[in-house]
CSV table of C-alpha atoms and ligand atoms in Angstrom, one decimal:
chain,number,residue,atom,x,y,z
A,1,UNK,CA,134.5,138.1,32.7
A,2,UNK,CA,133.7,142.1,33.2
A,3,UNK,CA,136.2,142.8,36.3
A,4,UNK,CA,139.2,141.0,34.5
A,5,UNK,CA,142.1,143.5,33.3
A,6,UNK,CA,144.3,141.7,30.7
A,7,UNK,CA,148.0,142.6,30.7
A,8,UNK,CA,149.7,142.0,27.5
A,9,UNK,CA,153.3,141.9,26.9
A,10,UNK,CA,155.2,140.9,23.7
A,11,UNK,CA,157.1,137.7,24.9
A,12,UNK,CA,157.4,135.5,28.0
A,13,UNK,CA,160.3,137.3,29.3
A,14,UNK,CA,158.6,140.7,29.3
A,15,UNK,CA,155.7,139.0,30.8
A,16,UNK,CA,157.6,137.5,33.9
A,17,UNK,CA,159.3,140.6,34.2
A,18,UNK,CA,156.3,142.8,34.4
A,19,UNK,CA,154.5,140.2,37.2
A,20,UNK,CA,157.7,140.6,39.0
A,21,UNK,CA,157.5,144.2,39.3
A,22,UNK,CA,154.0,144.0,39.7
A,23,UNK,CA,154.2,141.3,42.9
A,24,UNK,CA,157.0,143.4,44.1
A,25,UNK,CA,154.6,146.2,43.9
A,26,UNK,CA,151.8,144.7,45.6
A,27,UNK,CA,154.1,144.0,48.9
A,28,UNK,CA,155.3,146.4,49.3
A,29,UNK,CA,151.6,148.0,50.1
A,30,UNK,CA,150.4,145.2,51.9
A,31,UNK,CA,153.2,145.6,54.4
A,32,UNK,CA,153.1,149.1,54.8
A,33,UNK,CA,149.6,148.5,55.6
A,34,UNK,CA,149.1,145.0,57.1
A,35,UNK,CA,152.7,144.4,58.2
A,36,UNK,CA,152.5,141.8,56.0
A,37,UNK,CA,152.5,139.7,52.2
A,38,UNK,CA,150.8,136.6,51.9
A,39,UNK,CA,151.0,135.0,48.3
A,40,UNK,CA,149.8,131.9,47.0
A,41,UNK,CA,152.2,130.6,44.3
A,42,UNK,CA,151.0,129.2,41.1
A,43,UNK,CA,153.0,125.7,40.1
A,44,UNK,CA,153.0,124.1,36.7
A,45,UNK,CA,156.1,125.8,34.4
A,46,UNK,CA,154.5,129.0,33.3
A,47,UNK,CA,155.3,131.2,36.4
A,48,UNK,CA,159.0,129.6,36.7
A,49,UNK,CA,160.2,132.6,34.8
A,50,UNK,CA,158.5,135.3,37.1
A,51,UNK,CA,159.7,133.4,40.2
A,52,UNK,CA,163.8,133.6,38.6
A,53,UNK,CA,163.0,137.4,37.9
A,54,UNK,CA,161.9,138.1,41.4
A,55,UNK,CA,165.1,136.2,43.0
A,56,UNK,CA,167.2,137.9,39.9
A,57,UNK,CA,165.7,141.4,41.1
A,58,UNK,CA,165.2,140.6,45.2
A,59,UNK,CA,166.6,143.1,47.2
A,60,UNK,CA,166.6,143.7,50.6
A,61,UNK,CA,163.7,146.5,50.6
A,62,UNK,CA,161.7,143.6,49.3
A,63,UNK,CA,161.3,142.8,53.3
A,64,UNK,CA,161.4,139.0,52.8
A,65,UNK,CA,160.9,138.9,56.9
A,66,UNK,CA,157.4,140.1,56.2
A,67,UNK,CA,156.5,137.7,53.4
A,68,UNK,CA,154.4,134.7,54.1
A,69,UNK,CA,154.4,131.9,51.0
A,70,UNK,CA,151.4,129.3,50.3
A,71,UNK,CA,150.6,127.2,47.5
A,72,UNK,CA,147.9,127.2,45.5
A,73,UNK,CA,147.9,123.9,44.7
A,74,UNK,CA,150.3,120.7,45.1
A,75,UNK,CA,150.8,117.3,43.4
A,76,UNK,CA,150.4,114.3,46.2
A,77,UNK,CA,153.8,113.8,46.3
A,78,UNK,CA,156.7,113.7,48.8
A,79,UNK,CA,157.3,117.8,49.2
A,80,UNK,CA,161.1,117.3,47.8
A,81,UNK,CA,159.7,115.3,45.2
A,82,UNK,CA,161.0,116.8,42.1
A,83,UNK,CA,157.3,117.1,40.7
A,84,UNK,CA,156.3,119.2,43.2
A,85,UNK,CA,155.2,123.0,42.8
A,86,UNK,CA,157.2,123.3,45.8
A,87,UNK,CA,160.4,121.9,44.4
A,88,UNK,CA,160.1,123.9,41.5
A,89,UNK,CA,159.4,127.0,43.5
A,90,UNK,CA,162.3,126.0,46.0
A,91,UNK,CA,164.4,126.0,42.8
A,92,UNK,CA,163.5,129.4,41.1
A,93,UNK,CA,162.7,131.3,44.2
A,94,UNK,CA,162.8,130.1,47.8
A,95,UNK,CA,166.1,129.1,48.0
A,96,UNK,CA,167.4,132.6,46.5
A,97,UNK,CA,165.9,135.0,48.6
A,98,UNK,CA,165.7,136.2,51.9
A,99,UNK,CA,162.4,134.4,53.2
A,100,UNK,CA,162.8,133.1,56.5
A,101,UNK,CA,162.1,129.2,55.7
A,102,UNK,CA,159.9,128.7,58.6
A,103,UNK,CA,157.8,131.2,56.4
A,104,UNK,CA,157.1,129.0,53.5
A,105,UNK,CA,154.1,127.1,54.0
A,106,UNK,CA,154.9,123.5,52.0
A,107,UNK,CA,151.9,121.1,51.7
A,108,UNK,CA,152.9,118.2,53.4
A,109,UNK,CA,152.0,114.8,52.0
A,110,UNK,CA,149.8,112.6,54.4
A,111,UNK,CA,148.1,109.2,53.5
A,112,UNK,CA,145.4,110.7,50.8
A,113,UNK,CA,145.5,113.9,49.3
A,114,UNK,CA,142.3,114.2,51.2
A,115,UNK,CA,144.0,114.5,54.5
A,116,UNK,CA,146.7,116.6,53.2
A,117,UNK,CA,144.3,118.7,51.9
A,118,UNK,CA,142.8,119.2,56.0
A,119,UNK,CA,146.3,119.3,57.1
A,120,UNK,CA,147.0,122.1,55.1
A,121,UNK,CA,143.3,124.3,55.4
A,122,UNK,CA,144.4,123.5,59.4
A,123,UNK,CA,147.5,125.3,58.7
A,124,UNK,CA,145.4,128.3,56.8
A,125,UNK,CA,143.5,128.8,59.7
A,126,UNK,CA,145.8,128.7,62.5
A,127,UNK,CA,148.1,131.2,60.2
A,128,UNK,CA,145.1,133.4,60.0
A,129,UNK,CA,143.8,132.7,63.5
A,130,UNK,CA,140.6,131.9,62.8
A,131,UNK,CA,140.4,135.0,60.8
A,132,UNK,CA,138.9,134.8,57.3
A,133,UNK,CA,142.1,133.1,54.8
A,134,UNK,CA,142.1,136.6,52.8
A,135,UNK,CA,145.5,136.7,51.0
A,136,UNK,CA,146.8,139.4,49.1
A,137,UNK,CA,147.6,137.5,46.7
A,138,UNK,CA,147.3,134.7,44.8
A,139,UNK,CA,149.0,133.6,41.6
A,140,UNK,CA,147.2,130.8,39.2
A,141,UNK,CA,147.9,129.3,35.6
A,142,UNK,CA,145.7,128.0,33.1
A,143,UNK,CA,145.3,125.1,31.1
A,144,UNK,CA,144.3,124.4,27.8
A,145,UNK,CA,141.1,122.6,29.1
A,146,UNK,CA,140.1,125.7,31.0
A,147,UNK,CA,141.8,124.1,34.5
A,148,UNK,CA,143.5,126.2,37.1
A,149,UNK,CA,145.0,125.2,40.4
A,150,UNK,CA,144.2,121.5,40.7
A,151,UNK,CA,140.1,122.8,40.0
A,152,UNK,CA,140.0,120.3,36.7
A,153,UNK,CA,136.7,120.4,34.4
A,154,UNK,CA,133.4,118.5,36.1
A,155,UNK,CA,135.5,117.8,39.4
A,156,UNK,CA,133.4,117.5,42.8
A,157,UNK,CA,135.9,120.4,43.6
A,158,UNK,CA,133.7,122.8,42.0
A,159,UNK,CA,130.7,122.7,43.8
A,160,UNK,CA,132.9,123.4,47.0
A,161,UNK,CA,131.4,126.0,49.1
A,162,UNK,CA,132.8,126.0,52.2
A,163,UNK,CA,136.5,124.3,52.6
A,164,UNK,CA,139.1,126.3,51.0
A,165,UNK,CA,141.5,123.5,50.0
A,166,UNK,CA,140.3,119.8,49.1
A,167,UNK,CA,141.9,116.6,47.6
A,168,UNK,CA,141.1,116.1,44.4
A,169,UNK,CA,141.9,112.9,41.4
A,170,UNK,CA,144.3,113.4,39.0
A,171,UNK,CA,143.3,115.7,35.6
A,172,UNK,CA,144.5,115.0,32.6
A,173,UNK,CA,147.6,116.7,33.5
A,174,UNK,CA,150.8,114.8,33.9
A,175,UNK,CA,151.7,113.2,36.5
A,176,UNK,CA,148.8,111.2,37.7
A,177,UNK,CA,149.0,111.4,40.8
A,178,UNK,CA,146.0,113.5,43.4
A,179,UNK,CA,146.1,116.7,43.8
A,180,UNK,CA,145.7,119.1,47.3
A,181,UNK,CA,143.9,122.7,45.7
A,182,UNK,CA,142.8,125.5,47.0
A,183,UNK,CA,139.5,125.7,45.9
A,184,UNK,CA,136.8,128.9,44.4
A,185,UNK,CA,135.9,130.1,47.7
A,186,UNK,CA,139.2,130.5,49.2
A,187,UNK,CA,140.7,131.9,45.7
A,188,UNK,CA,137.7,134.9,45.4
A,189,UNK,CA,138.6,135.5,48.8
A,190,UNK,CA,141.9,137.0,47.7
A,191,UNK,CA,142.5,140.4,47.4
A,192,UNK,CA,144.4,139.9,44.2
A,193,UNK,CA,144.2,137.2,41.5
A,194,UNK,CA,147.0,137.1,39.0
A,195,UNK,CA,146.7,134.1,36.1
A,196,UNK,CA,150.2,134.0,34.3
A,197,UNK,CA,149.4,132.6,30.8
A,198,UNK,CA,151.8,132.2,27.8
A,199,UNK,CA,152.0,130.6,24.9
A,200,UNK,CA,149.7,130.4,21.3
A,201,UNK,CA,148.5,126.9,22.5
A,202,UNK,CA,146.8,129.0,25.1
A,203,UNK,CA,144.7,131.7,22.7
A,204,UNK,CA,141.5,129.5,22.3
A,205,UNK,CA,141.1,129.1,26.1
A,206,UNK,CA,141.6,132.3,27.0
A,207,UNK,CA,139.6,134.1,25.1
A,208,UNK,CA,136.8,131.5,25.7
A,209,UNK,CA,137.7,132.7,29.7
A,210,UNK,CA,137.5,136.2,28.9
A,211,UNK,CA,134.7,136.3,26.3
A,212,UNK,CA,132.8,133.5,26.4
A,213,UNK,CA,131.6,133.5,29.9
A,214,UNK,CA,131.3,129.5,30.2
A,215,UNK,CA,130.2,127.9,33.1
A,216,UNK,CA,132.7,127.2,36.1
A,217,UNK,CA,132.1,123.4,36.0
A,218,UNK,CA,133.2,123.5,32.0
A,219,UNK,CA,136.0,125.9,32.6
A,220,UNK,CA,137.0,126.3,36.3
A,221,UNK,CA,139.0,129.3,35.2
A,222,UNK,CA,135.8,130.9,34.8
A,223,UNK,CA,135.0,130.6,38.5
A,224,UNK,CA,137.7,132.8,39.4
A,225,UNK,CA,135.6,136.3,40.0
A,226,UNK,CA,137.3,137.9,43.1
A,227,UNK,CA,134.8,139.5,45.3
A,228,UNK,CA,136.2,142.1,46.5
A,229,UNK,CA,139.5,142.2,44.8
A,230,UNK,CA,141.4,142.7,41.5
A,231,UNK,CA,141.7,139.9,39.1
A,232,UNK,CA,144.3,140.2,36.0
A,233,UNK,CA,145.3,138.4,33.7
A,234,UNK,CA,149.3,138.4,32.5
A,235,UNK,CA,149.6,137.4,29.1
A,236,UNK,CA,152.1,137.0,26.6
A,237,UNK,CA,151.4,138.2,23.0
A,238,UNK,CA,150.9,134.4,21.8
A,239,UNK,CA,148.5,133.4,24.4
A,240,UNK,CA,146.7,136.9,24.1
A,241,UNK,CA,146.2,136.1,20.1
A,242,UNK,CA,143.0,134.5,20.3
B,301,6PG,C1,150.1,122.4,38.2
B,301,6PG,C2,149.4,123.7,38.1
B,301,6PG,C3,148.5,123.7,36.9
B,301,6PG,C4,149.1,124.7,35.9
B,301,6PG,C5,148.4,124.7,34.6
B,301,6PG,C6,149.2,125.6,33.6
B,301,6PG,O1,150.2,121.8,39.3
B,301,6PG,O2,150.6,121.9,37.1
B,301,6PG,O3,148.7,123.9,39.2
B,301,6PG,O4,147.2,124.2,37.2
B,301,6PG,O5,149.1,126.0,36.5
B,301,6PG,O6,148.3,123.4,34.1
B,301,6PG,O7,150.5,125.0,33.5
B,301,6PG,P1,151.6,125.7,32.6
B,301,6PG,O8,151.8,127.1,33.2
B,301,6PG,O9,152.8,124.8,32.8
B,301,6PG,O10,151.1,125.8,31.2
């Protein structure tokens, strides 16, 4: 993966803390150019301790007026539902700082993931007015099967070339329930990529991401190639061992 820059940092702490400053970073120029920040936030537990870093450090010259907050991907279940990336965002984050609520851009459930999944690329494109979705940035994990978002290993997903955000089954990934994620397209849109990755259980795949070039539909991680933007990966010293 040649345009990847790996960011290594001796434990999980230091690693949430340097995303922090780097997301903090990364507003601040998109709203001195654009008048605006929009992120996609990562779910799983990984990126929990960047999100209680950023409300630990938020001030007010972090312009939470201008920031505009997505998801990169959602479990089908009710949006309070504790196993939500919302609720677990909502906990770290959203309910510490000073984004206007109306800002924070849930994925509402519907009756198939499917049609939560138009719901919420209807919502993309009437944020972006038709515009092309280009956020500034968007923040993913990775699992140990090479996943990221809700884009699992030999899903239809994959071979998505024009919606940005789809229903898609359950992974292997507790729980089982469908899954509403944005998909390649949308996420090589961005104008930023940051995976958050800690954790030895994590060496194998991502050093197979970064060196072994595999094919997307084997290791959707490997999809994620930015086209016009900058693609880093935040690692911890465990995960970065491989
Ligand atoms: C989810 C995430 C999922 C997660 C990876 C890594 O809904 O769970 O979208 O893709 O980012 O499974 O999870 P951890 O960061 O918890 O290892």
């Amino acid at each position: 993966m040649s345009n990847a820059r790996k960011i290594i940092s001796p434990t999980p702490e230091k690693m949430a803390e340097t995303v922090a400053a780097a997301i903090f970073e990364l507003a601040r120029a998109a709203i001195a150019a654009r008048g605006q920040f929009v992120i996609a936030l990562a779910g799983g537990s990984t990126p929990a301790q960047t999100y209680a870093v950023l409300a630990r450090e938020w001030t007010p010259s972090a312009a939470g007026a201008q920031w505009f907050v997505f998801f990169s991907d959602e479990r089908h279940v009710p949006t309070g539902d504790p196993a939500s990336n919302y609720a677990m965002a909502q906990r770290c984050l959203l309910s510490r700082v000073s984004i206007p609520a109306e800002q924070v851009y849930a994925v509402r459930p519907n009756a198939t993931a499917a049609l939560a999944a138009a719901a919420y690329q209807a919502q993309l494109k009437d944020f972006f007015g038709g515009a092309a979705p280009i956020f500034d940035l968007i923040l993913l994990g990775l699992g140990e099967d090479g996943h990221t978002a809700s884009l699992f290993p030999g899903a239809a997903a994959l071979a998505e070339t024009t919606a940005g955000v789809v229903g898609t089954p359950p992974g292997r990934l507790p729980p089982p329930v469908d899954r509403i994620t944005f998909t390649l397209p949308l996420i090589n849109l961005s104008r930023a990529v940051f995976f958050l990755v800690c954790g030895a259980g994590k060496a194998g795949i991502v050093r197979t991401v970064l060196q072994a070039n595999p094919a997307p539909v084997d290791c959707p991680a490997a999809g994620v190639q930015p086209r016009h933007g900058i693609l880093r990966f935040y690692l911890d010293q465990a995960a970065a061992s491989g």
